[in-house]
Coordinates of N, CA and C in Angstrom, one line a residue:
Chain A
Q144 N -4.6 0.4 -16.9 CA -3.4 -0.3 -17.2 C -2.7 -0.7 -15.9
Q145 N -2.4 -1.9 -15.7 CA -1.7 -2.4 -14.5 C -0.2 -2.1 -14.7
Q146 N 0.4 -1.3 -13.9 CA 1.8 -0.9 -14.1 C 2.7 -1.9 -13.4
V147 N 2.2 -2.6 -12.4 CA 3.0 -3.5 -11.6 C 2.2 -4.8 -11.5
K148 N 2.8 -5.9 -12.1 CA 2.1 -7.2 -12.1 C 2.9 -8.1 -11.2
Q149 N 2.1 -8.8 -10.4 CA 2.7 -9.7 -9.3 C 2.2 -11.1 -9.5
S150 N 3.0 -12.0 -9.3 CA 2.7 -13.5 -9.3 C 3.5 -14.3 -8.4
P151 N 3.0 -15.4 -7.9 CA 1.6 -15.9 -8.1 C 0.6 -15.2 -7.1
Q152 N -0.6 -15.4 -7.3 CA -1.6 -14.8 -6.4 C -1.6 -15.5 -5.1
S153 N -1.3 -16.8 -5.1 CA -1.2 -17.5 -3.8 C -0.1 -18.5 -3.9
L154 N 0.4 -18.8 -2.7 CA 1.6 -19.6 -2.6 C 1.6 -20.4 -1.3
I155 N 1.8 -21.7 -1.4 CA 1.9 -22.6 -0.2 C 3.3 -23.2 -0.2
V156 N 3.9 -23.0 1.0 CA 5.3 -23.5 1.1 C 5.4 -24.2 2.4
Q157 N 6.2 -25.2 2.5 CA 6.5 -26.0 3.7 C 7.4 -25.2 4.6
K158 N 7.3 -25.4 5.9 CA 8.2 -24.7 6.8 C 9.6 -25.1 6.5
G159 N 10.5 -24.1 6.4 CA 11.9 -24.3 6.1 C 12.2 -24.1 4.6
G160 N 11.2 -24.0 3.8 CA 11.4 -23.9 2.4 C 11.6 -22.4 2.0
I161 N 11.8 -22.2 0.7 CA 12.0 -20.9 0.1 C 10.7 -20.4 -0.6
S162 N 10.3 -19.2 -0.2 CA 9.1 -18.6 -0.9 C 9.6 -17.6 -1.9
I163 N 9.1 -17.6 -3.1 CA 9.6 -16.7 -4.1 C 8.3 -16.0 -4.7
I164 N 8.4 -14.7 -4.7 CA 7.3 -13.9 -5.3 C 7.9 -13.0 -6.3
N165 N 7.2 -12.9 -7.5 CA 7.8 -12.1 -8.6 C 6.9 -10.9 -9.0
C166 N 7.6 -9.9 -9.4 CA 6.9 -8.7 -9.9 C 7.6 -8.2 -11.2
A167 N 6.7 -7.6 -12.0 CA 7.2 -7.0 -13.3 C 6.6 -5.6 -13.4
Y168 N 7.4 -4.6 -13.9 CA 6.9 -3.3 -14.0 C 7.1 -2.8 -15.4
E169 N 6.3 -1.8 -15.8 CA 6.4 -1.2 -17.1 C 7.0 0.2 -17.2
N170 N 6.8 0.9 -16.2 CA 7.2 2.3 -16.2 C 8.7 2.5 -15.9
T171 N 9.5 2.9 -16.8 CA 11.0 3.0 -16.6 C 11.3 4.1 -15.7
A172 N 10.4 5.0 -15.4 CA 10.6 6.1 -14.5 C 10.6 5.6 -13.0
F173 N 10.2 4.4 -12.7 CA 10.2 3.9 -11.4 C 11.6 3.7 -10.9
D174 N 11.9 4.2 -9.7 CA 13.3 4.0 -9.2 C 13.3 3.6 -7.7
Y175 N 12.2 3.1 -7.2 CA 12.2 2.6 -5.8 C 11.2 1.5 -5.8
F176 N 11.6 0.3 -5.3 CA 10.8 -0.9 -5.3 C 10.8 -1.6 -3.9
P177 N 9.7 -1.3 -3.2 CA 9.5 -1.9 -1.9 C 8.6 -3.1 -1.9
W178 N 8.8 -3.9 -0.8 CA 7.9 -5.0 -0.6 C 7.2 -4.7 0.8
Y179 N 5.9 -5.0 0.8 CA 5.1 -4.8 2.0 C 4.5 -6.1 2.5
Q180 N 4.4 -6.3 3.8 CA 3.8 -7.5 4.4 C 2.5 -7.0 5.1
Q181 N 1.4 -7.7 4.8 CA 0.2 -7.4 5.5 C -0.5 -8.6 6.1
F182 N -0.8 -8.5 7.4 CA -1.6 -9.5 8.1 C -3.0 -9.1 8.1
P183 N -3.9 -10.1 8.2 CA -5.4 -9.8 8.1 C -5.8 -8.7 9.0
G184 N -6.6 -7.8 8.5 CA -7.1 -6.7 9.3 C -6.2 -5.6 9.7
K185 N -4.9 -5.7 9.2 CA -3.9 -4.7 9.5 C -3.5 -4.0 8.3
G186 N -2.8 -2.8 8.5 CA -2.2 -2.1 7.4 C -0.9 -2.7 7.0
P187 N -0.5 -2.5 5.7 CA 0.8 -3.1 5.2 C 1.9 -2.5 6.0
A188 N 3.0 -3.3 6.2 CA 4.2 -2.8 6.8 C 5.3 -3.0 5.8
L189 N 6.2 -1.9 5.7 CA 7.3 -2.0 4.8 C 8.3 -3.1 5.3
L190 N 8.6 -4.0 4.4 CA 9.5 -5.1 4.7 C 10.9 -4.9 4.3
I191 N 11.1 -4.5 3.1 CA 12.4 -4.3 2.5 C 12.2 -3.6 1.2
A192 N 13.2 -2.8 0.8 CA 13.1 -2.1 -0.5 C 14.5 -2.0 -1.2
I193 N 14.4 -1.7 -2.5 CA 15.6 -1.7 -3.3 C 15.6 -0.6 -4.3
R194 N 16.7 0.0 -4.7 CA 16.8 1.0 -5.7 C 17.6 0.3 -6.9
P195 N 17.4 0.8 -8.1 CA 18.0 0.1 -9.3 C 19.5 0.1 -9.4
D196 N 20.2 0.8 -8.5 CA 21.7 0.8 -8.6 C 22.3 -0.4 -8.0
V197 N 21.5 -1.3 -7.4 CA 22.0 -2.6 -6.9 C 21.1 -3.7 -7.5
S198 N 21.7 -4.9 -7.6 CA 20.9 -6.0 -8.1 C 20.3 -6.9 -7.0
E199 N 20.8 -6.8 -5.8 CA 20.3 -7.6 -4.7 C 20.4 -6.9 -3.4
K200 N 19.4 -7.1 -2.5 CA 19.5 -6.6 -1.2 C 19.0 -7.6 -0.2
K201 N 19.7 -7.8 0.8 CA 19.3 -8.9 1.8 C 19.2 -8.3 3.2
E202 N 18.1 -8.7 3.8 CA 17.9 -8.3 5.2 C 17.3 -9.5 6.0
G203 N 18.2 -10.1 6.7 CA 17.8 -11.3 7.4 C 17.4 -12.4 6.5
R204 N 16.2 -13.0 6.6 CA 15.8 -14.1 5.7 C 15.2 -13.6 4.4
F205 N 15.0 -12.2 4.3 CA 14.4 -11.6 3.1 C 15.4 -11.0 2.2
T206 N 15.3 -11.4 0.9 CA 16.1 -10.9 -0.2 C 15.3 -10.4 -1.3
I207 N 15.7 -9.2 -1.8 CA 15.1 -8.7 -3.1 C 16.2 -8.9 -4.2
S208 N 15.8 -9.5 -5.3 CA 16.6 -9.6 -6.5 C 16.0 -8.7 -7.5
F209 N 16.9 -7.9 -8.2 CA 16.4 -6.9 -9.1 C 17.1 -7.0 -10.5
N210 N 16.3 -7.1 -11.6 CA 16.8 -7.2 -12.9 C 16.3 -6.0 -13.7
K211 N 17.1 -5.0 -13.8 CA 16.7 -3.7 -14.4 C 16.4 -3.9 -15.9
S212 N 17.2 -4.7 -16.6 CA 16.9 -4.8 -18.1 C 15.6 -5.5 -18.4
A213 N 15.3 -6.5 -17.5 CA 14.0 -7.2 -17.7 C 12.8 -6.5 -17.0
K214 N 13.1 -5.5 -16.3 CA 12.1 -4.8 -15.5 C 11.3 -5.7 -14.6
Q215 N 12.1 -6.5 -13.9 CA 11.5 -7.5 -12.9 C 12.2 -7.4 -11.6
F216 N 11.5 -7.8 -10.6 CA 12.2 -7.9 -9.2 C 11.4 -9.0 -8.4
S217 N 12.1 -9.6 -7.5 CA 11.4 -10.7 -6.8 C 11.8 -10.6 -5.3
L218 N 11.0 -11.2 -4.5 CA 11.2 -11.4 -3.1 C 11.5 -12.9 -2.8
H219 N 12.5 -13.1 -2.1 CA 12.8 -14.5 -1.7 C 12.8 -14.5 -0.1
I220 N 12.0 -15.5 0.4 CA 12.0 -15.6 1.9 C 12.6 -17.0 2.1
M221 N 13.8 -16.9 2.7 CA 14.5 -18.2 3.1 C 14.0 -18.7 4.4
D222 N 14.1 -20.1 4.5 CA 13.7 -20.7 5.8 C 12.3 -20.2 6.2
S223 N 11.4 -20.3 5.3 CA 10.0 -19.8 5.6 C 9.4 -20.4 6.9
Q224 N 8.8 -19.5 7.6 CA 8.2 -19.9 8.9 C 6.7 -19.7 8.9
P225 N 5.9 -20.4 9.7 CA 4.5 -20.2 9.7 C 4.1 -18.7 10.0
G226 N 4.9 -18.1 10.8 CA 4.7 -16.7 11.1 C 4.8 -15.7 9.9
D227 N 5.4 -16.2 8.8 CA 5.5 -15.5 7.6 C 4.2 -15.5 6.8
S228 N 3.3 -16.3 7.2 CA 2.0 -16.4 6.5 C 1.3 -15.0 6.5
A229 N 1.1 -14.5 5.4 CA 0.6 -13.1 5.2 C 0.4 -12.8 3.7
T230 N -0.1 -11.6 3.4 CA -0.2 -11.2 2.1 C 1.0 -10.3 1.8
Y231 N 1.7 -10.5 0.7 CA 2.9 -9.7 0.3 C 2.5 -8.9 -0.9
F232 N 2.9 -7.6 -0.9 CA 2.7 -6.7 -2.0 C 4.0 -6.1 -2.5
C233 N 4.2 -6.2 -3.8 CA 5.3 -5.4 -4.3 C 4.8 -4.1 -4.7
A234 N 5.7 -3.1 -4.9 CA 5.2 -1.8 -5.3 C 6.4 -1.1 -6.0
A235 N 6.1 0.0 -6.6 CA 7.1 0.8 -7.3 C 6.7 2.2 -7.3
A236 N 7.8 3.1 -7.2 CA 7.5 4.5 -7.2 C 8.7 5.2 -7.9
G237 N 8.5 6.4 -8.4 CA 9.5 7.2 -9.0 C 9.3 8.6 -8.8
N238 N 10.2 9.4 -9.4 CA 10.0 10.9 -9.2 C 9.1 11.5 -10.2
A239 N 8.9 12.7 -10.2 CA 8.1 13.5 -11.2 C 6.7 12.9 -11.3
G240 N 6.1 12.7 -10.1 CA 4.7 12.3 -10.1 C 4.4 10.8 -10.3
N241 N 5.4 10.0 -10.3 CA 5.2 8.6 -10.4 C 5.0 8.0 -9.1
M242 N 3.7 8.0 -8.7 CA 3.3 7.7 -7.3 C 3.4 6.2 -7.0
L243 N 3.5 5.9 -5.7 CA 3.7 4.5 -5.3 C 2.5 3.7 -5.9
T244 N 2.8 2.6 -6.6 CA 1.8 1.8 -7.3 C 2.1 0.4 -6.9
F245 N 1.0 -0.3 -6.5 CA 1.1 -1.7 -5.9 C 0.7 -2.8 -6.9
G246 N 1.4 -3.9 -6.7 CA 1.0 -5.1 -7.4 C -0.3 -5.7 -6.7
G247 N -0.8 -6.7 -7.3 CA -2.1 -7.3 -6.8 C -2.0 -8.1 -5.5
G248 N -0.8 -8.4 -5.1 CA -0.7 -9.2 -3.8 C -0.5 -10.6 -4.0
T249 N 0.2 -11.3 -3.1 CA 0.4 -12.7 -3.0 C 0.1 -13.2 -1.6
R250 N -0.9 -14.1 -1.5 CA -1.2 -14.7 -0.2 C -0.3 -15.9 0.0
L251 N 0.6 -15.7 1.0 CA 1.5 -16.8 1.3 C 1.0 -17.6 2.6
M252 N 1.0 -18.9 2.4 CA 0.8 -19.8 3.6 C 2.0 -20.7 3.7
V253 N 2.5 -20.7 4.9 CA 3.6 -21.6 5.3 C 3.1 -22.7 6.2
K254 N 3.2 -23.9 5.7 CA 2.6 -25.0 6.5 C 3.7 -25.6 7.4
P255 N 3.2 -25.8 8.7 CA 4.2 -26.3 9.7 C 4.8 -27.7 9.3
Chain B
D65 N 4.8 7.6 20.9 CA 5.2 6.8 19.7 C 4.8 7.5 18.4
G66 N 5.7 7.6 17.4 CA 5.3 8.1 16.2 C 4.6 7.1 15.3
G67 N 3.6 7.6 14.6 CA 2.8 6.7 13.7 C 1.7 7.4 13.1
I68 N 0.8 6.5 12.5 CA -0.4 7.0 11.8 C -1.6 6.4 12.5
T69 N -2.5 7.2 12.8 CA -3.7 6.7 13.5 C -4.9 6.9 12.6
Q70 N -5.6 5.8 12.3 CA -6.9 5.9 11.6 C -8.0 5.6 12.5
S71 N -9.1 6.3 12.4 CA -10.3 6.0 13.1 C -11.6 6.3 12.3
P72 N -12.7 5.6 12.6 CA -12.7 4.5 13.5 C -12.1 3.2 12.8
K73 N -12.0 2.1 13.5 CA -11.5 0.9 12.9 C -12.6 0.3 12.0
Y74 N -13.9 0.3 12.5 CA -15.0 -0.2 11.7 C -16.0 1.0 11.6
L75 N -16.7 1.0 10.4 CA -17.6 2.1 10.2 C -18.8 1.5 9.3
F76 N -20.0 1.8 9.7 CA -21.1 1.3 9.0 C -21.9 2.5 8.4
R77 N -22.2 2.5 7.2 CA -22.9 3.6 6.5 C -24.2 3.1 5.9
K78 N -25.2 3.9 6.0 CA -26.4 3.7 5.3 C -26.4 4.2 3.9
E79 N -27.2 3.6 3.0 CA -27.2 4.1 1.7 C -27.6 5.6 1.7
G80 N -26.8 6.4 0.8 CA -27.1 7.8 0.7 C -26.4 8.7 1.7
Q81 N -25.7 8.1 2.6 CA -25.0 8.9 3.7 C -23.6 9.2 3.2
N82 N -23.1 10.4 3.7 CA -21.7 10.7 3.6 C -21.1 10.3 4.9
V83 N -19.9 9.7 4.8 CA -19.1 9.4 6.1 C -17.7 9.9 5.9
T84 N -17.1 10.3 7.0 CA -15.7 10.8 7.0 C -14.8 9.9 7.8
L85 N -13.7 9.5 7.2 CA -12.7 8.7 7.9 C -11.5 9.6 8.3
S86 N -11.1 9.3 9.5 CA -10.0 10.2 10.0 C -8.6 9.6 9.9
C87 N -7.6 10.4 9.6 CA -6.2 10.0 9.5 C -5.4 11.1 10.1
E88 N -4.6 10.7 11.1 CA -3.7 11.6 11.8 C -2.3 11.0 11.8
Q89 N -1.3 11.8 11.6 CA 0.1 11.3 11.7 C 1.0 12.3 12.5
N90 N 1.9 11.8 13.3 CA 2.8 12.6 14.0 C 4.2 12.3 13.6
L91 N 4.4 11.9 12.4 CA 5.7 11.6 11.8 C 6.4 12.8 11.2
N92 N 5.7 13.9 11.1 CA 6.1 15.2 10.5 C 6.4 15.0 9.0
H93 N 5.6 14.1 8.4 CA 5.7 13.8 6.9 C 4.9 14.8 6.2
D94 N 5.5 15.3 5.0 CA 4.7 16.2 4.2 C 3.6 15.6 3.4
A95 N 3.9 14.3 2.9 CA 2.9 13.7 2.0 C 2.0 12.7 2.7
M96 N 0.7 12.7 2.3 CA -0.2 11.7 2.9 C -1.1 11.2 1.8
Y97 N -1.6 10.0 2.0 CA -2.3 9.2 0.9 C -3.5 8.5 1.4
W98 N -4.4 8.3 0.6 CA -5.5 7.3 0.9 C -5.6 6.3 -0.2
Y99 N -5.6 5.0 0.3 CA -5.8 3.9 -0.6 C -7.0 3.1 -0.3
R100 N -7.5 2.4 -1.3 CA -8.7 1.5 -1.1 C -8.2 0.1 -1.4
Q101 N -8.6 -0.8 -0.5 CA -8.3 -2.2 -0.7 C -9.6 -3.1 -0.7
D102 N -9.8 -3.8 -1.8 CA -10.9 -4.7 -1.9 C -10.4 -6.1 -1.6
P103 N -11.3 -7.0 -1.2 CA -10.8 -8.4 -0.8 C -10.1 -9.0 -1.9
G104 N -8.9 -9.5 -1.6 CA -8.0 -10.2 -2.5 C -7.4 -9.3 -3.6
Q105 N -7.5 -8.0 -3.4 CA -7.0 -7.1 -4.4 C -5.8 -6.3 -3.8
G106 N -5.1 -5.6 -4.7 CA -4.0 -4.7 -4.3 C -4.6 -3.4 -3.9
L107 N -3.7 -2.5 -3.6 CA -4.1 -1.2 -3.1 C -4.3 -0.2 -4.2
R108 N -5.4 0.6 -4.3 CA -5.6 1.5 -5.3 C -5.6 2.9 -4.7
L109 N -4.9 3.9 -5.3 CA -4.8 5.2 -4.8 C -6.0 6.1 -5.1
I110 N -6.6 6.6 -4.0 CA -7.8 7.5 -4.1 C -7.4 9.0 -4.3
Y111 N -6.7 9.5 -3.3 CA -6.2 10.9 -3.3 C -4.8 10.9 -2.6
Y112 N -4.1 11.9 -2.9 CA -2.8 12.2 -2.2 C -2.6 13.7 -2.0
S113 N -1.8 14.0 -1.0 CA -1.5 15.4 -0.7 C 0.0 15.4 -0.4
Q114 N 0.7 16.3 -1.1 CA 2.1 16.4 -1.0 C 2.5 17.6 -0.1
I115 N 1.5 18.5 0.2 CA 1.8 19.6 1.0 C 0.4 20.1 1.6
V116 N 0.5 20.9 2.6 CA -0.8 21.4 3.2 C -1.5 22.3 2.2
N117 N -2.8 22.2 2.3 CA -3.7 22.9 1.4 C -3.6 22.6 -0.1
D118 N -3.1 21.4 -0.4 CA -3.0 21.0 -1.7 C -3.2 19.5 -1.8
F119 N -4.0 19.0 -2.7 CA -4.2 17.5 -2.9 C -4.5 17.2 -4.4
Q120 N -4.3 16.0 -4.7 CA -4.4 15.6 -6.1 C -5.3 14.3 -6.2
K121 N -6.0 14.1 -7.2 CA -6.8 12.9 -7.4 C -5.8 11.7 -7.8
G122 N -6.1 10.6 -7.3 CA -5.4 9.4 -7.6 C -6.2 8.6 -8.7
D123 N -6.1 7.3 -8.8 CA -6.7 6.5 -9.8 C -8.2 6.3 -9.7
I124 N -8.7 6.4 -8.5 CA -10.1 6.1 -8.3 C -10.8 7.2 -7.4
A125 N -10.7 8.4 -7.7 CA -11.1 9.5 -6.9 C -12.6 9.8 -6.9
E126 N -13.3 9.2 -7.9 CA -14.8 9.5 -8.0 C -15.5 9.1 -6.8
G127 N -16.4 10.0 -6.3 CA -17.2 9.6 -5.1 C -16.5 9.8 -3.8
Y128 N -15.3 10.4 -3.8 CA -14.5 10.7 -2.6 C -14.1 12.1 -2.6
S129 N -13.9 12.7 -1.4 CA -13.3 14.0 -1.3 C -12.4 14.0 -0.1
V130 N -11.4 15.0 -0.1 CA -10.4 15.1 1.0 C -10.2 16.6 1.3
S131 N -9.5 16.8 2.4 CA -9.0 18.1 2.7 C -7.7 18.0 3.4
R132 N -6.9 19.0 3.4 CA -5.6 19.0 4.0 C -5.3 20.4 4.6
E133 N -6.0 20.6 5.7 CA -5.9 21.9 6.4 C -4.7 22.0 7.3
K134 N -4.3 20.8 7.8 CA -3.1 20.7 8.7 C -2.2 19.6 8.3
K135 N -0.9 19.8 8.6 CA 0.1 18.8 8.1 C -0.2 17.4 8.7
E136 N -0.7 17.4 9.9 CA -0.9 16.1 10.6 C -2.2 15.4 10.2
S137 N -3.1 16.0 9.5 CA -4.4 15.4 9.3 C -4.8 15.4 7.8
F138 N -5.5 14.3 7.4 CA -5.9 14.1 6.0 C -7.2 13.3 6.0
P139 N -8.3 13.9 6.3 CA -9.5 13.1 6.4 C -10.1 12.8 5.0
L140 N -10.7 11.7 4.9 CA -11.4 11.2 3.6 C -12.9 11.2 3.8
T141 N -13.6 11.8 3.0 CA -15.1 11.7 3.0 C -15.5 10.8 1.8
V142 N -16.3 9.8 2.2 CA -16.9 8.9 1.2 C -18.3 9.4 1.0
T143 N -18.6 9.9 -0.2 CA -19.9 10.5 -0.4 C -20.9 9.5 -1.0
S144 N -22.1 10.0 -1.0 CA -23.2 9.1 -1.5 C -23.0 8.8 -3.0
A145 N -22.1 9.6 -3.7 CA -21.9 9.3 -5.1 C -21.0 8.1 -5.3
Q146 N -20.4 7.6 -4.3 CA -19.5 6.4 -4.4 C -20.4 5.2 -4.4
K147 N -20.5 4.5 -5.6 CA -21.5 3.5 -5.8 C -21.2 2.2 -5.0
N148 N -20.0 1.9 -4.8 CA -19.6 0.7 -4.1 C -18.6 1.0 -3.0
P149 N -19.0 1.6 -1.9 CA -18.0 2.1 -0.9 C -17.5 1.0 0.1
T150 N -18.1 -0.2 0.1 CA -17.7 -1.2 1.0 C -16.3 -1.6 0.7
A151 N -15.3 -1.4 1.6 CA -13.9 -1.7 1.3 C -13.1 -1.4 2.6
F152 N -11.8 -1.8 2.5 CA -10.9 -1.5 3.6 C -10.1 -0.3 3.1
Y153 N -10.1 0.8 3.9 CA -9.4 2.1 3.5 C -8.2 2.2 4.4
L154 N -7.1 2.5 3.7 CA -5.8 2.7 4.3 C -5.2 4.1 4.0
C155 N -4.8 4.7 5.1 CA -4.1 6.0 5.0 C -2.6 5.7 5.2
A156 N -1.8 6.5 4.5 CA -0.4 6.4 4.6 C 0.3 7.8 4.6
S157 N 1.5 7.8 5.0 CA 2.3 9.1 4.9 C 3.7 8.7 4.6
S158 N 4.4 9.7 3.9 CA 5.8 9.5 3.6 C 6.5 10.8 3.6
I159 N 7.8 10.8 3.9 CA 8.6 12.0 3.8 C 8.9 12.3 2.3
V160 N 8.9 11.3 1.5 CA 9.1 11.4 0.1 C 7.8 11.6 -0.7
R161 N 7.8 12.6 -1.5 CA 6.5 13.0 -2.1 C 5.9 12.0 -3.1
T162 N 6.6 11.0 -3.5 CA 6.0 10.0 -4.4 C 5.5 8.8 -3.7
G163 N 5.5 8.8 -2.4 CA 5.0 7.6 -1.7 C 6.1 6.6 -1.3
A164 N 7.3 6.9 -1.8 CA 8.4 6.0 -1.4 C 8.6 6.0 0.1
E165 N 8.8 4.8 0.7 CA 9.0 4.7 2.1 C 7.8 5.1 2.9
A166 N 6.6 4.8 2.4 CA 5.4 5.1 3.0 C 5.1 4.2 4.2
F167 N 4.5 4.8 5.2 CA 4.1 4.1 6.4 C 2.6 4.1 6.4
F168 N 2.0 3.0 6.8 CA 0.5 2.9 6.7 C -0.1 2.9 8.1
G169 N -1.3 3.3 8.2 CA -2.2 3.2 9.4 C -2.8 1.8 9.4
Q170 N -3.6 1.5 10.4 CA -4.2 0.2 10.6 C -5.5 0.0 9.8
G171 N -5.9 1.0 9.2 CA -7.1 0.8 8.3 C -8.4 1.1 8.9
T172 N -9.4 1.4 8.1 CA -10.8 1.5 8.5 C -11.6 0.6 7.6
R173 N -12.4 -0.3 8.1 CA -13.2 -1.1 7.3 C -14.6 -0.5 7.3
L174 N -15.0 -0.1 6.1 CA -16.3 0.6 5.9 C -17.3 -0.4 5.2
T175 N -18.5 -0.5 5.8 CA -19.5 -1.4 5.3 C -20.8 -0.6 5.1
V176 N -21.4 -0.8 3.9 CA -22.7 -0.2 3.7 C -23.8 -1.1 4.1
V177 N -24.7 -0.6 4.9 CA -25.8 -1.5 5.4 C -27.1 -1.0 4.8

């Protein structure tokens, strides 16, 4: 059973555009929602994370929007740059044994 | 510099062989994890350890074994029982025991020849 569903699988955006990646979760015990960025041949790096007590968190060009009632959260990359081309993973974790669980990933390509 | 070191970066295994992947961290994190990543796929949890001398199976533990004798080290052995071991293996650690705020190593790419 896939606990975190991510879409789209791939995304092409023009330079300067907005990239939007969506995730949905099922387990209401999750209380921590990070996004990871992974370049080819490298390990994932923590990009930004949110907890359910806020509906939005912004760090530079990256914003997480969180909808607790819908059990959905999304990553918005403003002013997308070619250097943002990577695979992005959403994830979720909670207490009491609810280990960090990943979505399937989105391969983002930003065209110059 | 604090971080997680995985070695080797590339590993080739013959059919029927056991191989051990190394993971060392100097972040003083209690919890450590092993994930498997297949091409175009997400990360799947193999094993995790929340404290020294204790570890738990993840979602895909069959054919793998681990040990946690030291806080800094969490080696993964891919045994001959693992039917399809070719994959990218990622080690992570976190101060939080559920994997929240996990930091990842650079991975080991294992290929069966």
